[in-house]
Structure formats: structure tokens, C-alpha cells
PDB file of C-alpha atoms in Angstrom:
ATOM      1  CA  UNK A   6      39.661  45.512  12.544  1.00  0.00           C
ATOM      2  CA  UNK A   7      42.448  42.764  12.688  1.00  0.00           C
ATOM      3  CA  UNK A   8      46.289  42.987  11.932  1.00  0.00           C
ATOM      4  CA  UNK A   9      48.431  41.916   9.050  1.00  0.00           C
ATOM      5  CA  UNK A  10      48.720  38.743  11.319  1.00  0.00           C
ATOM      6  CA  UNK A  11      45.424  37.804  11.301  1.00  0.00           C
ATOM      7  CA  UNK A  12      44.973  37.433   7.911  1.00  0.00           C
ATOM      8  CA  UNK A  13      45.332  33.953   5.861  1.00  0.00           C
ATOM      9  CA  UNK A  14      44.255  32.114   3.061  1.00  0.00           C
ATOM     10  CA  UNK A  15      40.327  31.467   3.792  1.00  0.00           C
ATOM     11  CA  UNK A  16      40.181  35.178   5.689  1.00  0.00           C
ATOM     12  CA  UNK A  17      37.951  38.185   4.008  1.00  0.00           C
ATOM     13  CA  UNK A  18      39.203  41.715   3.828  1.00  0.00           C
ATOM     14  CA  UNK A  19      35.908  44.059   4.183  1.00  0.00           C
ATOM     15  CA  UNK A  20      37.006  47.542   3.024  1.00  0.00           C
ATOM     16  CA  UNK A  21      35.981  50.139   5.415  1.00  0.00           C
ATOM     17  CA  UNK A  22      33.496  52.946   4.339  1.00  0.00           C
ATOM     18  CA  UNK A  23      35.971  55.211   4.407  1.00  0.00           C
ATOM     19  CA  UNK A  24      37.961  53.264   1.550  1.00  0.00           C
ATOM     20  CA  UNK A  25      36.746  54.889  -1.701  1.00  0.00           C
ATOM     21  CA  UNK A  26      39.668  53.269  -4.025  1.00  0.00           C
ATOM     22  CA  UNK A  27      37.276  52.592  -7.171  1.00  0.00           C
ATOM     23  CA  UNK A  28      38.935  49.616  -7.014  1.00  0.00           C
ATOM     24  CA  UNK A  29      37.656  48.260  -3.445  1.00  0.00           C
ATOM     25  CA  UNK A  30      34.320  50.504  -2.600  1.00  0.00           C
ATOM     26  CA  UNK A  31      32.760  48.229  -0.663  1.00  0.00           C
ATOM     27  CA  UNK A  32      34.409  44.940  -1.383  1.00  0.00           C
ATOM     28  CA  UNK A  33      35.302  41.823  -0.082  1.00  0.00           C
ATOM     29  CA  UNK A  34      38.178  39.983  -1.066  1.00  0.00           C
ATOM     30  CA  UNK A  35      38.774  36.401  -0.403  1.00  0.00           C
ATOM     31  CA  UNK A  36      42.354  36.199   0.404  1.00  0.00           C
ATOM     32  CA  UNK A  37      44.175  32.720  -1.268  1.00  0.00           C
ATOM     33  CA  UNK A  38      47.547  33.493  -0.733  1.00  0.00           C
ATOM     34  CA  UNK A  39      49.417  35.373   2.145  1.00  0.00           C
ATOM     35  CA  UNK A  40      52.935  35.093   3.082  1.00  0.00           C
ATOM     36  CA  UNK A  41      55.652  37.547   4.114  1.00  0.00           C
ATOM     37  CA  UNK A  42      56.465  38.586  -0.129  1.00  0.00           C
ATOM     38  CA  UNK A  43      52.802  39.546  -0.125  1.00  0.00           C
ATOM     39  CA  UNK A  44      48.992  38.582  -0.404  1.00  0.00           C
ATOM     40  CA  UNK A  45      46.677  37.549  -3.302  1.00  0.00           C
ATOM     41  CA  UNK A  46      42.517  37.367  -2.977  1.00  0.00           C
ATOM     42  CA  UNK A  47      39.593  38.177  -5.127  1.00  0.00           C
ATOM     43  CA  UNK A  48      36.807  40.394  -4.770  1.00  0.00           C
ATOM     44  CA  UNK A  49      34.159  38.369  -3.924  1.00  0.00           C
ATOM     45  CA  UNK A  50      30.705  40.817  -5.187  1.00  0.00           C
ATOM     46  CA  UNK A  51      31.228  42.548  -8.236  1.00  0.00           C
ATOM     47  CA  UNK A  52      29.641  40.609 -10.924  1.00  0.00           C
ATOM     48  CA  UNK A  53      30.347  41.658 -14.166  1.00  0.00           C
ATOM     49  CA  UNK A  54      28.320  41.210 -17.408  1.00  0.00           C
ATOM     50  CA  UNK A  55      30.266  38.391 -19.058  1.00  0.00           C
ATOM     51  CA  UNK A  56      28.898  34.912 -19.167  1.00  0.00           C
ATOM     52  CA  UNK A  57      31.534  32.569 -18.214  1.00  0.00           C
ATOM     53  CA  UNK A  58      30.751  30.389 -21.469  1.00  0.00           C
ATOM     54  CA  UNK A  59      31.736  33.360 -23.409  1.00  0.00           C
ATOM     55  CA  UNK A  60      35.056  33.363 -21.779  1.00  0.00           C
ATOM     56  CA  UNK A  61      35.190  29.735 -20.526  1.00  0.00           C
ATOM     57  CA  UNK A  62      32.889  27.573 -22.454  1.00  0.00           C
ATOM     58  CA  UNK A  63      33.286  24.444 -21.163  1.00  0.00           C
ATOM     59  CA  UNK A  64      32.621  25.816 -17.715  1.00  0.00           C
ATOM     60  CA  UNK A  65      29.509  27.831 -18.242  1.00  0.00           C
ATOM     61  CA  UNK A  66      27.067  25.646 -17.404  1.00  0.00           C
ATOM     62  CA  UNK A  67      28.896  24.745 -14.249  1.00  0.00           C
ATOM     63  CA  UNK A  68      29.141  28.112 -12.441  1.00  0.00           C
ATOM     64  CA  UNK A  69      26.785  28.989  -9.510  1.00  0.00           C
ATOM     65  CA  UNK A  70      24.465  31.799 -10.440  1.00  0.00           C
ATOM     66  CA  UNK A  71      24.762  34.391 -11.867  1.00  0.00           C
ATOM     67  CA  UNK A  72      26.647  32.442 -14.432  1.00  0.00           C
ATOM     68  CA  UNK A  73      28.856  35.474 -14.972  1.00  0.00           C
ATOM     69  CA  UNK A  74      32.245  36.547 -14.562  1.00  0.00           C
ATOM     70  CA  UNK A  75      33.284  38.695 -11.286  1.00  0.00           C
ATOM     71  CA  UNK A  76      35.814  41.074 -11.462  1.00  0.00           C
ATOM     72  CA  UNK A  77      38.542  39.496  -8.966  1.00  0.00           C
ATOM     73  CA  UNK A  78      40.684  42.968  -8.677  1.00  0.00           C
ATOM     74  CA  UNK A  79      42.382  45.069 -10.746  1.00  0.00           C
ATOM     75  CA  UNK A  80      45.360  42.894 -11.241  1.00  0.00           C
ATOM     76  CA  UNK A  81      45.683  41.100 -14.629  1.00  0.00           C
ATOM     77  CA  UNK A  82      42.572  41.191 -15.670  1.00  0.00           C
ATOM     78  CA  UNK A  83      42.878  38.271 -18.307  1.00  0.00           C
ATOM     79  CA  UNK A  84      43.879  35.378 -15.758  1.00  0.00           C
ATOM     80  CA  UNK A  85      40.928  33.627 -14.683  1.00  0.00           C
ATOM     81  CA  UNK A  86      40.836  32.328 -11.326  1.00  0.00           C
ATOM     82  CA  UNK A  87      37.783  29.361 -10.065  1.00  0.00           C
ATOM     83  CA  UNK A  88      37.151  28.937  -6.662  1.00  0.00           C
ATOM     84  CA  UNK A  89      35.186  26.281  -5.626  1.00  0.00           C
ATOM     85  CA  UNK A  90      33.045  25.181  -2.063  1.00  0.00           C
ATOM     86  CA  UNK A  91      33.358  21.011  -2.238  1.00  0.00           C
ATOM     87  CA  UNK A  92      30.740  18.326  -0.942  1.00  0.00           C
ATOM     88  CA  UNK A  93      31.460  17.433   2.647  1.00  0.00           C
ATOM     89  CA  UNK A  94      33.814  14.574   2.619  1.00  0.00           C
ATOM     90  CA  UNK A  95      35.995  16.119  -0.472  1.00  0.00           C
ATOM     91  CA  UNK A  96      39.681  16.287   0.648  1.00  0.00           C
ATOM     92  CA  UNK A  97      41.164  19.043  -2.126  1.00  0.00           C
ATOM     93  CA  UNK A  98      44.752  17.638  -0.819  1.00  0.00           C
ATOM     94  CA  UNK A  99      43.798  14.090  -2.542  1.00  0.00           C
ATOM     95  CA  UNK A 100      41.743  15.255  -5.393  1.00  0.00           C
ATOM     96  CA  UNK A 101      43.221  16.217  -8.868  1.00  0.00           C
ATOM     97  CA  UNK A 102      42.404  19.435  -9.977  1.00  0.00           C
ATOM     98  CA  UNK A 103      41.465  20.774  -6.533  1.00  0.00           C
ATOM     99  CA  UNK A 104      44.154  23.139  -4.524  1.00  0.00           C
ATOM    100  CA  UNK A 105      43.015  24.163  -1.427  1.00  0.00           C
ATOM    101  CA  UNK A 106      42.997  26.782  -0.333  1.00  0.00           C
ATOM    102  CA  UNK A 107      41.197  26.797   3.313  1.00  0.00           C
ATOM    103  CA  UNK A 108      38.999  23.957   4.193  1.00  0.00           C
ATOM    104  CA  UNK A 109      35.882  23.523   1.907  1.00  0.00           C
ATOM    105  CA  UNK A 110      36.991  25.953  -0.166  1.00  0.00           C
ATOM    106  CA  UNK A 111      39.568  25.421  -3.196  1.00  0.00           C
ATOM    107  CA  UNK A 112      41.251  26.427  -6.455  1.00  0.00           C
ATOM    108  CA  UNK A 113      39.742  24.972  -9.287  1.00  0.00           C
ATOM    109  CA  UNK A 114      42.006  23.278 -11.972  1.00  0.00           C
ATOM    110  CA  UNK A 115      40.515  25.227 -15.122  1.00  0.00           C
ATOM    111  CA  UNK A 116      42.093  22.673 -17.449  1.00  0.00           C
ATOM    112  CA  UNK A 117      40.719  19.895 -15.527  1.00  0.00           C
ATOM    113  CA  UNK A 118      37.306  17.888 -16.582  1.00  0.00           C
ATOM    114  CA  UNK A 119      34.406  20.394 -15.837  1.00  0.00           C
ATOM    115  CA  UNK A 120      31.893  17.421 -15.149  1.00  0.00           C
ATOM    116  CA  UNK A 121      34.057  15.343 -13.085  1.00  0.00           C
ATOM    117  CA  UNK A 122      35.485  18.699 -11.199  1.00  0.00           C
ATOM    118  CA  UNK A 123      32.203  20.841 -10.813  1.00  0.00           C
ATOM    119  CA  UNK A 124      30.603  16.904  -9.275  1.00  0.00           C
ATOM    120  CA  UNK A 125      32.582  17.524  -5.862  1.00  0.00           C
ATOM    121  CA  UNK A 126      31.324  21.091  -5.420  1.00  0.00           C
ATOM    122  CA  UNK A 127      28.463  22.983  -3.893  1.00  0.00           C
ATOM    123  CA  UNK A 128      29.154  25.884  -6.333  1.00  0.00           C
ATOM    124  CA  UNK A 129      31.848  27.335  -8.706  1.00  0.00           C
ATOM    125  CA  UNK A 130      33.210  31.191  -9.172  1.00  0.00           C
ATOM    126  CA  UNK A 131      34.813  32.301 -11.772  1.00  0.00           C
ATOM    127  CA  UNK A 132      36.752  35.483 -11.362  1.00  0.00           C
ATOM    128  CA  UNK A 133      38.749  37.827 -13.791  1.00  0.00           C
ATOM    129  CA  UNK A 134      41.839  39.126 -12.412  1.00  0.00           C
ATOM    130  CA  UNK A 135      42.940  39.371  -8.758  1.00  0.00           C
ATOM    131  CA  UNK A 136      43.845  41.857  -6.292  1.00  0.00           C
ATOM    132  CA  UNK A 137      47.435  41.967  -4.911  1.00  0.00           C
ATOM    133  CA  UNK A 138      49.603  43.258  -2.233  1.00  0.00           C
ATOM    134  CA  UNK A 139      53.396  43.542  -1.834  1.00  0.00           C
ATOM    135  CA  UNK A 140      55.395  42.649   0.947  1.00  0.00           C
ATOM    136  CA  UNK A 141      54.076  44.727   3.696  1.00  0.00           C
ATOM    137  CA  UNK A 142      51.235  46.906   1.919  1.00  0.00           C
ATOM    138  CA  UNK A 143      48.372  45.453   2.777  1.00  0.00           C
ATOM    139  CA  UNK A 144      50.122  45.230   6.337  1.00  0.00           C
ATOM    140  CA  UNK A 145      49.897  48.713   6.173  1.00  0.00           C
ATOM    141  CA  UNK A 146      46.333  49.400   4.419  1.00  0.00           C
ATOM    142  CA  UNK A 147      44.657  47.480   7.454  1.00  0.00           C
ATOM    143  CA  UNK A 148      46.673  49.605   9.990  1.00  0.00           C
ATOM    144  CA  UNK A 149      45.697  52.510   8.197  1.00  0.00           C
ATOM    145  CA  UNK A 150      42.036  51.585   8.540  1.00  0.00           C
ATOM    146  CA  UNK A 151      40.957  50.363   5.437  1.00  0.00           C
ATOM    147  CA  UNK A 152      40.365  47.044   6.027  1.00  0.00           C
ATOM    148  CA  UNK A 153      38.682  44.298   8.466  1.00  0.00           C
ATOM    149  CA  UNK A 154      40.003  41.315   8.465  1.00  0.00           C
ATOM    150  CA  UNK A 155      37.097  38.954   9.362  1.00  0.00           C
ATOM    151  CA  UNK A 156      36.627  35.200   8.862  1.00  0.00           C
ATOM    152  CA  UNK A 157      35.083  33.435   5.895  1.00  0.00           C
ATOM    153  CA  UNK A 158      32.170  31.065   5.753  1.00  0.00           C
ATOM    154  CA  UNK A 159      32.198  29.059   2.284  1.00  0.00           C
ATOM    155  CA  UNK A 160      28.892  30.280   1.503  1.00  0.00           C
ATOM    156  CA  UNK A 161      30.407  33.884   1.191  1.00  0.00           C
ATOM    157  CA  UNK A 162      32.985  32.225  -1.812  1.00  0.00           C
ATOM    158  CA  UNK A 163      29.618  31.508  -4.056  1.00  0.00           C
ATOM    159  CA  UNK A 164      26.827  34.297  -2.568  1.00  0.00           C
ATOM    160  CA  UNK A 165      24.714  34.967  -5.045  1.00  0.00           C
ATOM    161  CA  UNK A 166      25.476  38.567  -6.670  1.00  0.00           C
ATOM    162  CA  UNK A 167      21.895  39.758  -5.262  1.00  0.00           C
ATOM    163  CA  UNK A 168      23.248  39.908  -1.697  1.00  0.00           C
ATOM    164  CA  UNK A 169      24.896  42.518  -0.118  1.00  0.00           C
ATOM    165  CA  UNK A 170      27.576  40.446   1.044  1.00  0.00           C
ATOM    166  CA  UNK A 171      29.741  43.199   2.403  1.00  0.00           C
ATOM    167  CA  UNK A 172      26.489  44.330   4.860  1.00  0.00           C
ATOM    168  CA  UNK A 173      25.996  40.423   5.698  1.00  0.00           C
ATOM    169  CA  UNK A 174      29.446  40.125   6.058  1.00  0.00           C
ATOM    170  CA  UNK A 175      29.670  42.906   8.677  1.00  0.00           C
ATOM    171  CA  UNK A 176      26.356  42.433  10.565  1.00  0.00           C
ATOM    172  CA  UNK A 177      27.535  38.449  11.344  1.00  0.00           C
ATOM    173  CA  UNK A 178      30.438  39.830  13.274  1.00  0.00           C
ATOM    174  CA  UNK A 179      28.087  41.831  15.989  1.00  0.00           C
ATOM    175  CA  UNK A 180      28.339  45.199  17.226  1.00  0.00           C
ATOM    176  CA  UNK A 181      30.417  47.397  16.510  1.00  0.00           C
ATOM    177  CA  UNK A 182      31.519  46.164  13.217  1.00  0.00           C
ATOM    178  CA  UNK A 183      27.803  45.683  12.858  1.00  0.00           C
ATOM    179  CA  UNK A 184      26.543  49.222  12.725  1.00  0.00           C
ATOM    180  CA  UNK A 185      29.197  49.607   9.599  1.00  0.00           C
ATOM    181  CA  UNK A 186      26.681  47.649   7.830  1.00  0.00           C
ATOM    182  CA  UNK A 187      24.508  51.020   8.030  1.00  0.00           C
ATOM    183  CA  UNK A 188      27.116  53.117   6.643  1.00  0.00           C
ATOM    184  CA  UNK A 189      25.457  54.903   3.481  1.00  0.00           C
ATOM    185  CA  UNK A 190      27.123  53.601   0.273  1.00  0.00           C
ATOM    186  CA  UNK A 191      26.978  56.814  -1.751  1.00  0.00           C
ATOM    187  CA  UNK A 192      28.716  59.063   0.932  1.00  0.00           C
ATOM    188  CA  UNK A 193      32.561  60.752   0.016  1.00  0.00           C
ATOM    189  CA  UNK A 194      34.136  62.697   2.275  1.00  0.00           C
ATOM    190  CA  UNK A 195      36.338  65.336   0.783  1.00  0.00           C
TER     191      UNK A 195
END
């Protein structure tokens, strides 16, 4: 399950099956920020409808597929966030336009050159809105139960919206977290 203190930038929070928050069914969020005021990540597998060159044109035909917007949270739905997986050999600390964030993965400059930006990466995301936590909630949603805290692979920042990352993501981490993977998705307990 993990603690508060396990979780850092480059760390996934898998809701539990018990979590039914509309919000988080099922979802894993890519934490980018965490410090002691509180924690910032984006849901990494809900795709939504919107082509990214409807809301970002000059990005469009740089995002990994599906070239669509994912819904990042429930916070402030009109920022858009880019993540980004680089080359090997791409340093995000000495590249402009690149934050990073944890290492092959990093924050994408949105008002940066698309061409000369998208060149360094294996894949781009583009994500509306964010999910956030105040000092000491999420703290207290994972010792509650509703969330792992598991470790990242890049691959997971870009996975296409076909794959049911939050299964993958648990059956990678072995038995028992494993078996989660099973848990029926339509199930509510009253």
C-alpha cells in the first residue's frame, strides 16, 4: 500500500477498488509535485474525446496516440499540463523547455518550439486539469486505504489509452497487489 512517505514526484497512486470517488475509479495518477503544503499528479488513463490540435494546435501532431486530451483530475480543468518520456541521453536539467520531473520523464514547456521539443521525446501527453491534495490529505487517503503508492516506469506516462494500465500497473507489482488486478470494475458496495 505505501505511506505518505513513499510517495514522490515520478511515483503512481493506484486507487484501490474500494475507491469509487467518480473522480478516481480506477485511476492512476502520476504524481509531479509532493512536498509537505501538498501533492499535484495527473490521471494517467482517462482519455477524453478532444484532439489536442483542437485545444493545442501546434502540438497535435506531436502527441503519442490517441492524439487526444486526458482528463488530468478534477482540478482546473482549463490548465493544460504535457508530460513528456525523453530519448536516452536527454538531461531535462540542461534542456530549455524541459522540467523534470523524475528521470526520463518531464514537464513540457507548452510555449516552447513543438518540433525542436517533441525531437528529444519518446512520446508526449497532454492532460486537462490536475488532481490535488492539501497538506496532509492525501497523507490521509492512502492511510485510509484508497491508494497504492507504487513506482512508475516511463512507459506508464504515454500508455496507449487501449491498456488497462491500472490492471498492468497492479499485476507488475506481484502478489498480493496482483490479485487487485481481478477486482471487478463495475462492483459498489453500499
Amino acid at each position: 500500500m505505501g505511506s505518505d512517505a513513499d510517495v514522490k514526484p515520478g511515483t503512481l497512486l493506484v486507487a484501490a477498488p474500494t475507491l469509487y470517488d467518480e473522480n478516481f475509479r480506477r485511476t492512476v495518477v502520476f504524481v509531479i509535485h509532493h512536498h509537505e503544503e501538498g501533492t499535484l499528479g495527473v490521471v494517467l488513463n482517462r482519455p477524453s474525446e478532444i484532439p489536442v490540435a483542437d485545444v493545442l494546435p501546434k502540438w497535435g501532431e506531436f502527441s503519442s496516440e490517441p492524439r487526444s486530451l486526458f482528463v488530468g483530475g478534477p482540478v482546473d480543468q482549463r490548465t493544460a499540463i504535457c508530460l513528456a518520456t525523453l530519448h536516452t541521453g536527454v538531461d531535462p536539467e540542461s534542456t530549455e523547455g524541459i522540467v523534470g520531473v523524475d528521470g526520463p520523464v518531464g514537464l513540457i514547456d507548452l510555449d516552447g518550439d513543438p518540433g525542436e521539443l517533441a525531437a528529444r521525446t519518446r512520446g508526449l501527453r497532454f492532460f486537462a486539469g490536475y488532481a490535488g491534495w492539501g497538506k496532509q490529505q492525501l497523507e490521509s487517503e492512502i492511510d485510509r486505504g484508497d491508494w497504492h503508492v507504487i513506482p512508475a516506469l516511463p512507459e506508464d506516462v504515454i500508455a496507449a489509452s487501449a491498456t488497462d494500465l491500472w490492471g498492468r500497473v497492479l499485476r507488475r507489482q506481484g502478489p498480493p497487489l496482483a490479485f487487485l488486478a481481478t477486482h471487478p470494475g463495475d462492483v459498489q458496495l453500499n
